[in-house]
XYZ file of C-alpha atoms in Angstrom:
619
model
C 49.363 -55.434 -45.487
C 46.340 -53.785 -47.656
C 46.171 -54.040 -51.194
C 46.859 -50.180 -50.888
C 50.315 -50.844 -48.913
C 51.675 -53.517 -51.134
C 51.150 -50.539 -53.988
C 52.748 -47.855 -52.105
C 55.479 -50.518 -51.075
C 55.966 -50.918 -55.065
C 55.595 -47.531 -56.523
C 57.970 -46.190 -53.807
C 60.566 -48.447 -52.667
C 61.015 -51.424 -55.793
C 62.938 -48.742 -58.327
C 65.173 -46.972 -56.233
C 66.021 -50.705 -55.006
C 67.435 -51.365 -58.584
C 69.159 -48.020 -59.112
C 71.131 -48.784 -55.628
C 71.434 -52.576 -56.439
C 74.688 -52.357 -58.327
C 76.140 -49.269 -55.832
C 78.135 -50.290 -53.050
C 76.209 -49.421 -50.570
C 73.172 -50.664 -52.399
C 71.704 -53.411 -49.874
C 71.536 -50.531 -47.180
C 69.272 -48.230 -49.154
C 67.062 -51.307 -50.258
C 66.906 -51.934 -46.540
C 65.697 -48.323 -45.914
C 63.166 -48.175 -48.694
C 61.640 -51.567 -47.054
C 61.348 -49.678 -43.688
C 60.050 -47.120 -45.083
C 57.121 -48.880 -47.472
C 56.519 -51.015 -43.986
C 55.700 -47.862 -42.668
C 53.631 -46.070 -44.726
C 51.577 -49.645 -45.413
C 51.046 -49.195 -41.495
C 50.506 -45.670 -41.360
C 47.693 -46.121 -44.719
C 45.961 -48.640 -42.914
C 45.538 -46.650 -39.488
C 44.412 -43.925 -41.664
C 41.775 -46.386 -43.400
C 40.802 -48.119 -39.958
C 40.021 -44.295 -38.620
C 37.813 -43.401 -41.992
C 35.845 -46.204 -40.937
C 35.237 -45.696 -37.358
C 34.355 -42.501 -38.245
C 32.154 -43.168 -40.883
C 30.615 -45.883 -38.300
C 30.607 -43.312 -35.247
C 28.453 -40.550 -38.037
C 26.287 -43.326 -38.918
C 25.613 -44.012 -35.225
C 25.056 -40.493 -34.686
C 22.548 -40.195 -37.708
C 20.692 -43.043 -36.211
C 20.856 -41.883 -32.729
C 19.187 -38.492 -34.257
C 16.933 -40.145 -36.701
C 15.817 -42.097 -33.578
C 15.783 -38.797 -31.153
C 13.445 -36.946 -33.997
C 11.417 -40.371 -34.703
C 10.603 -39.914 -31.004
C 10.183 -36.462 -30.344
C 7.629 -36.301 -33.770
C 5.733 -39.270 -32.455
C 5.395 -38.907 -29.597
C 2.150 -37.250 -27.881
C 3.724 -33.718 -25.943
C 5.269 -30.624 -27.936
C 8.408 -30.184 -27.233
C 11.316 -26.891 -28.368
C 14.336 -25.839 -28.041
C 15.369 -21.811 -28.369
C 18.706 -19.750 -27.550
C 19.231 -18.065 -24.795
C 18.041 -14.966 -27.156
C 14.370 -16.841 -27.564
C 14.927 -18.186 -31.341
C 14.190 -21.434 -32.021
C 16.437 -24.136 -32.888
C 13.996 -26.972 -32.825
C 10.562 -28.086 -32.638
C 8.996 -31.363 -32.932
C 6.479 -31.924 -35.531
C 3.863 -32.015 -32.786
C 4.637 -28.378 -32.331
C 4.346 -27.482 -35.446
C 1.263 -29.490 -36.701
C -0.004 -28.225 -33.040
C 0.498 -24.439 -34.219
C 0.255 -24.623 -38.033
C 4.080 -22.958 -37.871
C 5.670 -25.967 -40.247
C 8.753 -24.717 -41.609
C 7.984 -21.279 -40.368
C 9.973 -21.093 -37.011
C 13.432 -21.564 -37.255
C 15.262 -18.426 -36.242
C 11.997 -16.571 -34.998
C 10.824 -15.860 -31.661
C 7.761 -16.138 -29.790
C 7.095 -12.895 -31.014
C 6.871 -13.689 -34.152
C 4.507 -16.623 -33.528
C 2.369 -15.988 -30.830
C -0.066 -12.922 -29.495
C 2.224 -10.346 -27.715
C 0.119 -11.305 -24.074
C 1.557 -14.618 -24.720
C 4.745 -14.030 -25.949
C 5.699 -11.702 -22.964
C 4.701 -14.648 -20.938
C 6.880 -17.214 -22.440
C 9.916 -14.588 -22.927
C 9.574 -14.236 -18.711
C 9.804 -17.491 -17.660
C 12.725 -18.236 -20.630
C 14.237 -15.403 -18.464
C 13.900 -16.956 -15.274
C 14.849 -20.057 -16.364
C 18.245 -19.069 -17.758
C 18.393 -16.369 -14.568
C 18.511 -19.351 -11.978
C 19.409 -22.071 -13.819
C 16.578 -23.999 -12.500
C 13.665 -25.238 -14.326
C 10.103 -24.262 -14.095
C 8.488 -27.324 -13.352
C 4.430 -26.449 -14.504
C 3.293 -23.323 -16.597
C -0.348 -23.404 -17.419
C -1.423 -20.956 -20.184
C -4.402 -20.199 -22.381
C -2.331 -19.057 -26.413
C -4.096 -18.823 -29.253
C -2.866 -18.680 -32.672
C -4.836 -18.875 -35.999
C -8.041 -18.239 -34.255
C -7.386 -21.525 -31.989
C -7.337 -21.213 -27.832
C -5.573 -24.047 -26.700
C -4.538 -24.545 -22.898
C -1.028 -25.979 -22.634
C 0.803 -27.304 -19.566
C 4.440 -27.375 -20.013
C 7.713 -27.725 -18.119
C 11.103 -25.234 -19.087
C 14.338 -26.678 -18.157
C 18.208 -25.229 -18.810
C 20.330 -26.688 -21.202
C 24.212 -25.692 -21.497
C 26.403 -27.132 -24.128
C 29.918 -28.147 -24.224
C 31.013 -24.643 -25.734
C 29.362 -23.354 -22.611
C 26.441 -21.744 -24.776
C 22.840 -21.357 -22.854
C 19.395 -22.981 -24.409
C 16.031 -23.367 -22.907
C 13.943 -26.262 -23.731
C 10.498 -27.053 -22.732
C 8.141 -30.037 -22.933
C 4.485 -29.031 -23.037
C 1.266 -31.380 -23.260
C -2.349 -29.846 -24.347
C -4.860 -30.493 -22.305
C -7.261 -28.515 -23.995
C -9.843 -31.565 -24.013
C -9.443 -32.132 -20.108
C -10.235 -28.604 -19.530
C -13.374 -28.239 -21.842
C -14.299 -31.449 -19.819
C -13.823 -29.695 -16.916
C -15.926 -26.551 -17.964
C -18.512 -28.897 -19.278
C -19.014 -30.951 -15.608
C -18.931 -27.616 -13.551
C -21.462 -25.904 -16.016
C -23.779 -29.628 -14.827
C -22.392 -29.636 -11.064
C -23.821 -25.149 -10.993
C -25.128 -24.295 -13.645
C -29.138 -25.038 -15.258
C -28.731 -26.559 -18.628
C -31.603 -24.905 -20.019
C -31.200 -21.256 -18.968
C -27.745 -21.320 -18.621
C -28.270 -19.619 -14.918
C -26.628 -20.636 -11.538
C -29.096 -23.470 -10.162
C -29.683 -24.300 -6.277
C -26.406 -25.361 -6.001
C -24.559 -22.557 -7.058
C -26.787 -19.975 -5.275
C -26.163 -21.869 -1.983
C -22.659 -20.810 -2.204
C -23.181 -17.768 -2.866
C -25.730 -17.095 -0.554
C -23.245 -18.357 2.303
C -20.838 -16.199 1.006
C -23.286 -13.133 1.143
C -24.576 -14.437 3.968
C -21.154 -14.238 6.176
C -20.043 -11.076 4.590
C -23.072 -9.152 5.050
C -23.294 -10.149 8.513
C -19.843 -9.261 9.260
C -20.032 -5.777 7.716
C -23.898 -5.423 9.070
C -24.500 -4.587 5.425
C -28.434 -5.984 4.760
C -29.281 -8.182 1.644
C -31.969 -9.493 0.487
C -33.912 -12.559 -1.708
C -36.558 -11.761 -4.509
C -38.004 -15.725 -4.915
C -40.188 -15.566 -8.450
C -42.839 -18.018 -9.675
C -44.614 -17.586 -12.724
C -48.239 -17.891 -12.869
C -50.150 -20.468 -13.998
C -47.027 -21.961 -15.750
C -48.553 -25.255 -15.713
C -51.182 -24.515 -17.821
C -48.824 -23.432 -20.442
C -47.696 -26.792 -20.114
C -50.551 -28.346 -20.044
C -51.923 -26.741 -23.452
C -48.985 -25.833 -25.840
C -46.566 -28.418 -24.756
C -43.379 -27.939 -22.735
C -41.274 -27.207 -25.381
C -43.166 -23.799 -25.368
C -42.751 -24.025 -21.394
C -39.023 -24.806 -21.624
C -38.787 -21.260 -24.330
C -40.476 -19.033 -22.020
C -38.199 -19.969 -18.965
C -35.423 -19.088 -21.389
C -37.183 -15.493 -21.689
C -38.025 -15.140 -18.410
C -34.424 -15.463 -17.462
C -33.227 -13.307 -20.379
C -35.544 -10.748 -18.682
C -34.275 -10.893 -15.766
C -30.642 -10.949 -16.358
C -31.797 -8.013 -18.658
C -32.818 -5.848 -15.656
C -30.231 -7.684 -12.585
C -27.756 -4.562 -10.959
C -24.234 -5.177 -11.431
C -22.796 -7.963 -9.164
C -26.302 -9.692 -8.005
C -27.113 -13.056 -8.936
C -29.956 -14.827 -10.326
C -30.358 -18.878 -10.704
C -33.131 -20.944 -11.552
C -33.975 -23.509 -8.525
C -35.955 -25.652 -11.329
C -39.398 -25.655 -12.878
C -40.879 -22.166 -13.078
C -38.774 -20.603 -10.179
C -36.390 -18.618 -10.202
C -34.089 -16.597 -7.072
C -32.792 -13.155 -7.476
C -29.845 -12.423 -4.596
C -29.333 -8.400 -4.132
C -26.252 -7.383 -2.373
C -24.837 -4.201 -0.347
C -28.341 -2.846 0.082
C -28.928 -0.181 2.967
C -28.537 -0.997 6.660
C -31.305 0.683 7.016
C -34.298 -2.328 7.334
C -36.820 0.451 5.517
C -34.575 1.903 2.912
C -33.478 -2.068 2.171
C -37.082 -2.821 1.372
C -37.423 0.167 -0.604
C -34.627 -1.121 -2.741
C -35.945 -4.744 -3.086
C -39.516 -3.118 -3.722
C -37.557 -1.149 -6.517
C -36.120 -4.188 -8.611
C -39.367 -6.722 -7.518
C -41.655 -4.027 -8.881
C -39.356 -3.444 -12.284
C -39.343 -7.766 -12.325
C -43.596 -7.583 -12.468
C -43.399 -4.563 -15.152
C -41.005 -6.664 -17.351
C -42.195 -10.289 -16.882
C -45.708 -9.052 -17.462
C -44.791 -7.900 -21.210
C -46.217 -10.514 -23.656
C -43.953 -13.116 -25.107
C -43.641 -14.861 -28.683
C -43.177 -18.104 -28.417
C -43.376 -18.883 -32.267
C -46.392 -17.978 -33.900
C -48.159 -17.817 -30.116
C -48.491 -14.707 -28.157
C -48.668 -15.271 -24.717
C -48.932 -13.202 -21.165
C -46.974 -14.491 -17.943
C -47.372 -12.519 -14.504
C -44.613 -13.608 -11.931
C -45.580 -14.184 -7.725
C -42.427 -12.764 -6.165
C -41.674 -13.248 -2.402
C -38.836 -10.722 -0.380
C -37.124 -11.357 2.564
C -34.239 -8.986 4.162
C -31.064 -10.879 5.248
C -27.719 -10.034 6.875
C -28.952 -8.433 10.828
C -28.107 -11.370 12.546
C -26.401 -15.011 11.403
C -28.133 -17.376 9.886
C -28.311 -20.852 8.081
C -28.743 -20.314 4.533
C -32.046 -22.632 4.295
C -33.218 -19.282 6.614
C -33.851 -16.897 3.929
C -34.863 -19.237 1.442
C -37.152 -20.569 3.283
C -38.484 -17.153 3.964
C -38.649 -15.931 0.784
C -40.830 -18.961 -0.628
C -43.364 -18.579 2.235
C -43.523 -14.997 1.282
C -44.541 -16.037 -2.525
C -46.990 -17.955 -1.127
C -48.562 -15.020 0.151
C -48.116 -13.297 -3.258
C -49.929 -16.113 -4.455
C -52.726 -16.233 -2.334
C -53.387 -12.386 -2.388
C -54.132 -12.918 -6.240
C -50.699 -13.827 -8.175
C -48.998 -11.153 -10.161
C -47.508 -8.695 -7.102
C -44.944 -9.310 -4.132
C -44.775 -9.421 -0.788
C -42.661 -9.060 2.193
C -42.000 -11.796 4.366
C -41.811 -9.594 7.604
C -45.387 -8.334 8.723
C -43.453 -4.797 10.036
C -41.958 -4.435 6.539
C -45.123 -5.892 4.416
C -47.102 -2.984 6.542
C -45.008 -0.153 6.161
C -44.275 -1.253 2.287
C -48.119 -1.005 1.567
C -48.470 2.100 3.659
C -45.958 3.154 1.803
C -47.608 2.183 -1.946
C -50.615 3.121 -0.715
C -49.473 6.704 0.442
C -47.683 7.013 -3.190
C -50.754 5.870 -4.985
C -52.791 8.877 -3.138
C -49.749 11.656 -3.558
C -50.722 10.767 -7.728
C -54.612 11.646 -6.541
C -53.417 15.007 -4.815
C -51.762 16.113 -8.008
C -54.669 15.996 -10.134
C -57.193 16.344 -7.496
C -55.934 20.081 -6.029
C -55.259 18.248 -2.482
C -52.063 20.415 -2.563
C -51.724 23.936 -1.380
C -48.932 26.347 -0.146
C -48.490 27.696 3.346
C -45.826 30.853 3.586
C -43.506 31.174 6.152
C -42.932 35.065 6.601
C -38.894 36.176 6.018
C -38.494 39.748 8.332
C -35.432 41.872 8.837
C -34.925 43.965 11.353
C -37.037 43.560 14.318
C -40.164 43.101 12.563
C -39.850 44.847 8.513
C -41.513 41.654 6.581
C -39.302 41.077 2.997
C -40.797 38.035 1.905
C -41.612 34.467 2.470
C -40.560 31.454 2.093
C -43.001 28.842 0.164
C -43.557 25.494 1.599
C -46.193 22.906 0.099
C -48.595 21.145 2.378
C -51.058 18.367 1.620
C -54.358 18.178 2.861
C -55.731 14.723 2.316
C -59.653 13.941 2.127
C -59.442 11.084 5.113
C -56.326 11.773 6.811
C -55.897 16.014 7.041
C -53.018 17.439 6.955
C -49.948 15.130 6.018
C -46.304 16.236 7.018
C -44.277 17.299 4.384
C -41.722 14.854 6.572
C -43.581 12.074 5.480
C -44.462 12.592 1.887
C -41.593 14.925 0.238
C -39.181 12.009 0.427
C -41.431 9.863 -1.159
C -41.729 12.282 -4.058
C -37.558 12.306 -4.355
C -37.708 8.530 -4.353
C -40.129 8.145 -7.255
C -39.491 10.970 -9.534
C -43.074 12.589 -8.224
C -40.849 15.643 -7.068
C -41.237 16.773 -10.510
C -44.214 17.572 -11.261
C -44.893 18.887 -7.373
C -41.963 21.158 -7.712
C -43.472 22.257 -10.666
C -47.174 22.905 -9.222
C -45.399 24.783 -6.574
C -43.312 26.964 -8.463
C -46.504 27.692 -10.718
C -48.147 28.551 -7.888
C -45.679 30.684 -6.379
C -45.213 32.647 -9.471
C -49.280 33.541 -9.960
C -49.432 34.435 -5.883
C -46.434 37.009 -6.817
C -48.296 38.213 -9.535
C -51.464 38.795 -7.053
C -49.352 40.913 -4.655
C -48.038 42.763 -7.787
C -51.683 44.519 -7.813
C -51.691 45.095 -4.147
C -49.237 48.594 -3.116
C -48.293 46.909 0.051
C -46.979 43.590 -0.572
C -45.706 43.731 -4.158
C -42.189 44.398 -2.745
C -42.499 41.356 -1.432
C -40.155 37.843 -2.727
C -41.169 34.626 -2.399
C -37.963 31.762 -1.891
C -39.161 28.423 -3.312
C -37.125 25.103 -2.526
C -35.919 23.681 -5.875
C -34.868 20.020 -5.495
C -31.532 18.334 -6.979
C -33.799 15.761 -9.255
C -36.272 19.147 -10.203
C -32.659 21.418 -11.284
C -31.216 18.762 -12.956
C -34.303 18.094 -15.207
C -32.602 19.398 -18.627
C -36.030 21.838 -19.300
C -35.527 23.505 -15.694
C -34.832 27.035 -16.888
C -37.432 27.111 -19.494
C -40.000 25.566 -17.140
C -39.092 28.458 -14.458
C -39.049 30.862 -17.476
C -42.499 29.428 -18.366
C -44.373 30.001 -14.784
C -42.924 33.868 -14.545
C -44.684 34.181 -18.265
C -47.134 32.294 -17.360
C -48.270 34.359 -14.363
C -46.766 37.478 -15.779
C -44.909 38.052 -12.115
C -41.508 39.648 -11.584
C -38.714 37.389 -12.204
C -36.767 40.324 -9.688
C -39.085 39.034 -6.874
C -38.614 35.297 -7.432
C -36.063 33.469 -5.174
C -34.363 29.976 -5.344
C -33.438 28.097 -2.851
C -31.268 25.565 -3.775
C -29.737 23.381 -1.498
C -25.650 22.150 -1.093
C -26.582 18.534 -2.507
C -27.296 20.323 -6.185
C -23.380 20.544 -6.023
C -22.424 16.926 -5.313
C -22.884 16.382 -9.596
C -22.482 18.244 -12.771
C -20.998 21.667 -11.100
C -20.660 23.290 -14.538
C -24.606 22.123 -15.452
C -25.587 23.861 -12.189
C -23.705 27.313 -12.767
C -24.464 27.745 -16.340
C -28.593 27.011 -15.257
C -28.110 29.369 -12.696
C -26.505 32.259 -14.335
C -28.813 32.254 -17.136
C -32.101 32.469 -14.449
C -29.816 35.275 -12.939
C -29.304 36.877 -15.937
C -33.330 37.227 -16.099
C -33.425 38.699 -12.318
C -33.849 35.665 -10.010
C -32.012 35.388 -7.587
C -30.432 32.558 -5.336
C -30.149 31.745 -1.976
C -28.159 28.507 -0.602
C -30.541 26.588 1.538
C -29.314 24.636 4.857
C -25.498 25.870 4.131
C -23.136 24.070 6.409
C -24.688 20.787 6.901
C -23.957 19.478 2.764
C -21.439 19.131 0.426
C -20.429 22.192 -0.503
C -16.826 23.437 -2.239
C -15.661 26.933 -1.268
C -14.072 26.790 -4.693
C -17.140 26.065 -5.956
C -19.134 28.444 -3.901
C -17.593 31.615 -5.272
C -18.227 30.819 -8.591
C -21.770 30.000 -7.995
C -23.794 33.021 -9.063
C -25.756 33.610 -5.031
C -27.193 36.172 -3.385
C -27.724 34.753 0.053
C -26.631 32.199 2.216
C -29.400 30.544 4.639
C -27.858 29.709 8.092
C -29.762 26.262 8.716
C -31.922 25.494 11.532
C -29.839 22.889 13.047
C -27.387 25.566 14.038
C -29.453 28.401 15.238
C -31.613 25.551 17.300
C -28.603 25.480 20.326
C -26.715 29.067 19.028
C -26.922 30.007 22.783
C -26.133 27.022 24.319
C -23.457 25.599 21.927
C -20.127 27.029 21.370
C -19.704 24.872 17.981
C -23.126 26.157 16.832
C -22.260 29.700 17.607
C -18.775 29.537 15.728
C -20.530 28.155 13.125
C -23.583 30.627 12.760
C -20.510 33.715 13.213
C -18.105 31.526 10.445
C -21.170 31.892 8.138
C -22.136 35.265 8.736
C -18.377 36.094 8.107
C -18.197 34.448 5.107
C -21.211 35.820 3.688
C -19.863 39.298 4.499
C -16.544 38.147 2.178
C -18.268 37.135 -0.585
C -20.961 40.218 -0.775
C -23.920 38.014 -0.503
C -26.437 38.225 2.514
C -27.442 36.176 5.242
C -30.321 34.746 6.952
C -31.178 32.606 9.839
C -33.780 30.060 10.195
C -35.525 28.197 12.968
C -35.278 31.342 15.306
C -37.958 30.795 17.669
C -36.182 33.154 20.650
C -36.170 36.839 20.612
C -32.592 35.932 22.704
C -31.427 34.472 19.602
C -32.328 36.829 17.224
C -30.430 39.311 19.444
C -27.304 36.768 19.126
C -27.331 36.688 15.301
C -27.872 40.932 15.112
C -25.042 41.202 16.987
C -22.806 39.344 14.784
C -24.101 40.456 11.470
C -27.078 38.786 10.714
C -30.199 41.202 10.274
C -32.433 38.568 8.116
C -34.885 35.534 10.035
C -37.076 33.562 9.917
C -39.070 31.251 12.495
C -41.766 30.730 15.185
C -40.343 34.006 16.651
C -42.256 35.537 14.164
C -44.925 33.303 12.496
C -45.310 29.426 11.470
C -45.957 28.462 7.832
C -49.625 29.692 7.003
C -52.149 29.405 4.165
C -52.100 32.587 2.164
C -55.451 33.754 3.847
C -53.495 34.315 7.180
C -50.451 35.581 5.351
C -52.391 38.263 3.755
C -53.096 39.616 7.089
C -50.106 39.367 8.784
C -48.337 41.751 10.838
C -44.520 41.067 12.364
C -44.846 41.777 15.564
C -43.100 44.587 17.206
């Protein structure tokens, strides 16, 4: 019996004993009192045994957790614990030294913590995880908090307790050290360590890539290989420290002036590969475009550099080759592309050339023929033939004015061959400008003359001329100028003007209407054109192309067309004429249906202004 029991034993039972002692029934109640203090001795001690399992069974507990937070703090992964409504409830002190959150998490959300792109993240897969029940063994992610990226992969797993209440809890590890290691051997394995570019490795791939793509979609591609000139000098002089700063220009440069989704690497030393993609299936048009961005690359590498207090002058030797017609090893084009630099090289350094003989021929033609449309410009090699416009049977209206070029060695070049060129390098400005010039002082010649100064004259305006934001004021400028009626000046403008800036195009048009010009749509039928867009546009005829009128007896799609036009014409108010009509059987065609206007070899070709001024429609 405790100390405690023999007390309660005395306090309780001892005085009662002698108040009953001396009562006849006194021995029973002493007997009672002793069962009784037996008792509660027993009962005290159970009580005291319990207190100290208990206070055992806490102290177990506190160690257990003491020794469940010892580990989760020290050891090396983050680890959590939320409610099934995404607040936490725990978080190791690697989370929290981690995340800079200490003391600054409990009850919050990953809302609260973390940018909302991550937070949605976690708050999904919480949501799946409690959804299924299952865990979600690997989540990668890229959070940031404090200005700190740090790429964590983590495992979410369910927890329910006892009380049946749901938890998620997650272990996460950061292996934001294994990835930067990562980054840092691919950036050796592809990429130059001086420029920063793709080197021959990379550019392998991707040529293959290109290589099976293009050749699949028969789309043409093509390599630009570039070696500076004389690099080794540089070297050689200033030191390659200056050599190793103006290879990190070069490819500045370059990157400066690459199109959207090409690539350019540095194979080592001074060269360097530029791979254009999606260029024309067209073998001519595709070495136009490589042309295009080689002859930009000599332009820009040829601008002095300053490598520290030293200014110094590079020139590049660039070699092209077309890819993509037929399949091919990738050592193919690259091996193409460096003979062709070669041959930069040896026709004096600083220009390119084309690895196929066809395409190096008809790319020099083509500078060549470029070079000498700059001559005719200055050097009055251009003049205008007219091309009579009659209604009727043989009542001339007007003519149409078409430029011709008549060189010193060649004669006569077709307009076939060198209008196109003008659209591709901007020279169709300043021709369409000499013609409309000229077109505006021959109207102010037949002015003085009774029987021709009813006469119009239609000149072809080009998309590039009418979007040029001075058009009206340069047409405006030629009819002062020349001091000719505006009334008998007449634009032909053709349905690709309508393909862009619709408004820009009305609002030009209606102010040169406004002054008496007037419009005709050239070639209608074979472009772009809206009807909604055509009856706001501000016409007064619609030209029934060539191309139509060519089979109008012979082809029941051409005729429906030419009558569909004629028709349509009629609707709208404007009026109509024909071109190409070379038979008297299809002028007959076109009268019968509407059309009273022509023009063609029925009547006259295109002739210098000497013929024109005697011609006579015949009857």
């Amino acid at each position: 019996m405790t100390l405690l029991g023999a007390l309660a034993g005395y306090y309780l039972f001892i005085p009662p004993y002698w108040t009953f002692a001396h009562e006849p029934r006194g021995y029973f109640m002493v007997g009672v009192y002793l069962v009784g203090a037996l008792l509660t001795g027993l009962v005290v001690y159970q009580l005291q045994r319990y207190a100290n399992s208990l206070q055992r069974t806490v102290a177990k507990l506190q160690d257990s957790e003491n020794l469940f937070r010892s580990f989760m703090d020290n050891s090396s992964f983050m680890s959590w614990m939320k409610d099934k409504n995404g607040k936490y409830i725990f978080l190791n002190k690697h989370y929290e030294e981690r995340f800079e959150i200490s003391g600054q998490w409990l009850g919050k959300t990953d809302f609260d913590l973390f940018p909302a792109s991550n937070a949605e993240l976690f708050r999904e897969n919480d949501l799946k995880v409690l959804r299924s029940g299952l865990p979600i063994v690997v989540e990668e992610i890229t959070t940031g908090l404090n200005g700190a990226f740090h790429h964590l992969l983590s495992t979410k797993f369910p927890y329910v307790d006892v009380a049946g209440n749901q938890y998620v809890g997650g272990i996460a590890v950061d292996i934001t050290d294994r990835k930067m290691a990562e980054e840092k051997i691919e950036n050796l394995a592809f990429y130059d360590p001086l420029t920063g570019l793709p080197n021959r490795r990379l550019l392998q791939d991707r040529l293959a890539h290109v290589l099976n793509t293009s050749t699949r979609h028969r789309q043409l591609g093509a390599l630009l290989f570039i070696d500076l000139d004389n690099f080794k000098t540089l070297n050689d002089t200033h030191g390659h420290d200056q050599g190793d700063q103006l290879l990190q220009l070069v490819a500045q440069r370059l990157l400066a002036n690459m199109r959207k989704g090409d690539t350019l690497a540095r194979l080592g030393g001074d060269e360097f590969v530029i791979l254009l993609e999606n260029l024309s299936q067209d073998p001519l048009v595709a070495a136009t475009q490589a042309e295009t961005v080689g002859e930009k690359i000599l332009d820009t590498l040829g601008q002095p550099y300053a490598l520290g207090a030293l200014s110094h002058r590079s020139t590049p030797s660039i070699g092209i080759t077309l890819f993509g017609d037929i399949p091919e090893p990738i050592e193919e084009p690259l091996r193409r592309a460096d003979l062709a630099m070669y041959q930069a090289k040896a026709a004096g350094r600083n220009t390119l050339r084309f690895f196929d003989p066809e395409i190096q021929a008809a790319m020099t033609a083509r500078s060549l023929l470029e070079t000498d449309l700059r001559i005719a410009l200055t050097h009055n090699q251009l003049l205008l033939h007219y091309q009579p416009q009659v209604i009727g049977d043989n009542r001339l209206t007007g003519a149409e004015a078409l430029v011709r070029w008549l060189h010193p060695t060649r004669g006569m070049v077709s307009p076939a061959e060198f209008i196109p060129l003008a659209e591709d390098t901007g020279l169709i400005i300043p021709l369409g400008r000499w013609v409309l010039d000229t077109a505006c002082a021959q109207l102010a010649r037949w002015a003085n003359q009774p029987s021709k100064a009813h006469l119009t004259i239609a000149v072809n305006v080009s998309p590039r001329q009418f979007h040029q934001p001075d058009f009206v004021e340069q047409v405006l400028a030629a009819l002062a100028v020349s001091a000719a009626n505006p009334q008998r000046l007449k634009l032909e403008l053709t349905e690709g003007l309508l393909v862009a800036n619709v408004e820009d195009v009305i609002t030009k048009m209606v102010t040169l209407k406004n002054k008496g010009i007037s419009f005709s749509l050239d070639d209608f039928g074979t472009g772009y054109s809206s009807l909604a867009y055509l009856k706001r546009l501000p016409l007064d005829q619609l030209k029934i192309d060539q191309s139509f009128v060519k089979d109008i007896l012979i082809d029941a799609n051409d005729a429906a067309i030419a009558k569909t036009i004629i028709a349509l014409a009629s609707s709208l108010g404007l009026s109509v004429i024909a071109e190409g009509v070379e038979q008297e059987a299809q002028r007959q065609f076109l009268a019968e249906h509407g059309c009273d206007a022509y023009q063609g070899y029925l009547f006259s070709r295109p002739v210098p202004i000497e013929s024109f001024d005697v011609f006579t429609a015949p009857v």
